[in-house]
């Protein structure tokens, strides 16, 4: 069973402020409006671009998405 991107990204949370993936995971976990059930790239990326003031660049999201896809293939 494929889990949502939200549930995957929560596994990347940590306390290292220099690790962009950990920071993104923390910010998403704190975002009450994040589309938690979504498995769709365009839905999530559109949400982040339009609503998430914590995103300075989408590059880190793209990296996280690739990890998510790799994780779901195993």
Coordinates of C-alpha atoms in Angstrom, one line a residue:
X1 CA 0.0 0.0 0.0
X2 CA 1.3 3.4 -0.9
X3 CA 1.3 5.9 1.8
X4 CA 0.7 9.6 1.3
X5 CA 3.5 12.0 0.8
X6 CA 2.7 13.6 4.1
X7 CA 3.1 10.4 6.0
X8 CA 6.4 9.7 4.3
X9 CA 7.8 13.2 4.9
X10 CA 7.1 12.9 8.6
X11 CA 9.7 10.1 8.7
X12 CA 12.3 12.6 7.7
X13 CA 11.8 15.0 10.6
X14 CA 14.8 15.7 12.8
X15 CA 16.5 18.4 14.8
X16 CA 19.2 19.5 12.4
X17 CA 18.5 23.0 11.2
X18 CA 21.2 22.6 8.5
X19 CA 19.4 19.6 6.8
X20 CA 16.9 21.1 4.4
X21 CA 14.8 17.9 4.2
X22 CA 14.4 17.8 8.0
X23 CA 13.4 21.5 8.0
X24 CA 10.9 20.9 5.2
X25 CA 9.5 17.8 7.1
X26 CA 9.1 19.9 10.3
X27 CA 7.4 22.8 8.4
X28 CA 5.0 20.4 6.7
X29 CA 4.2 18.7 10.0
X30 CA 3.3 22.1 11.4
X31 CA 1.1 23.1 8.4
X32 CA -2.5 22.5 9.4
X33 CA -3.8 22.9 5.9
X34 CA -1.3 20.6 4.1
X35 CA -3.1 18.0 1.8
X36 CA -2.3 15.1 4.1
X37 CA -3.9 12.3 2.1
X38 CA -2.5 13.3 -1.3
X39 CA -0.2 11.1 -3.4
X40 CA -0.2 13.5 -6.3
X41 CA 2.8 15.6 -7.2
X42 CA 0.9 18.4 -8.9
X43 CA -1.6 18.8 -6.1
X44 CA 1.1 19.0 -3.4
X45 CA 3.5 21.2 -5.4
X46 CA 0.6 23.6 -6.3
X47 CA -0.4 23.8 -2.7
X48 CA 3.2 24.6 -1.6
X49 CA 3.7 27.2 -4.3
X50 CA 0.5 29.0 -3.6
X51 CA 0.0 28.6 0.2
X52 CA 3.2 27.6 2.0
X53 CA 5.2 30.7 3.1
X54 CA 7.9 28.4 4.5
X55 CA 9.0 27.4 1.0
X56 CA 11.8 29.6 -0.3
X57 CA 12.5 27.1 -3.2
X58 CA 10.7 24.1 -4.7
X59 CA 14.0 22.3 -5.2
X60 CA 14.0 20.7 -1.8
X61 CA 10.4 19.5 -2.4
X62 CA 11.5 17.9 -5.7
X63 CA 14.3 16.1 -3.8
X64 CA 11.8 14.9 -1.2
X65 CA 9.4 13.8 -3.9
X66 CA 12.1 11.7 -5.6
X67 CA 12.9 10.0 -2.2
X68 CA 9.2 9.4 -1.7
X69 CA 8.9 7.8 -5.1
X70 CA 12.0 5.6 -4.5
X71 CA 10.6 4.6 -1.1
X72 CA 7.2 3.6 -2.5
X73 CA 8.9 1.4 -5.2
X74 CA 10.5 -0.9 -2.5

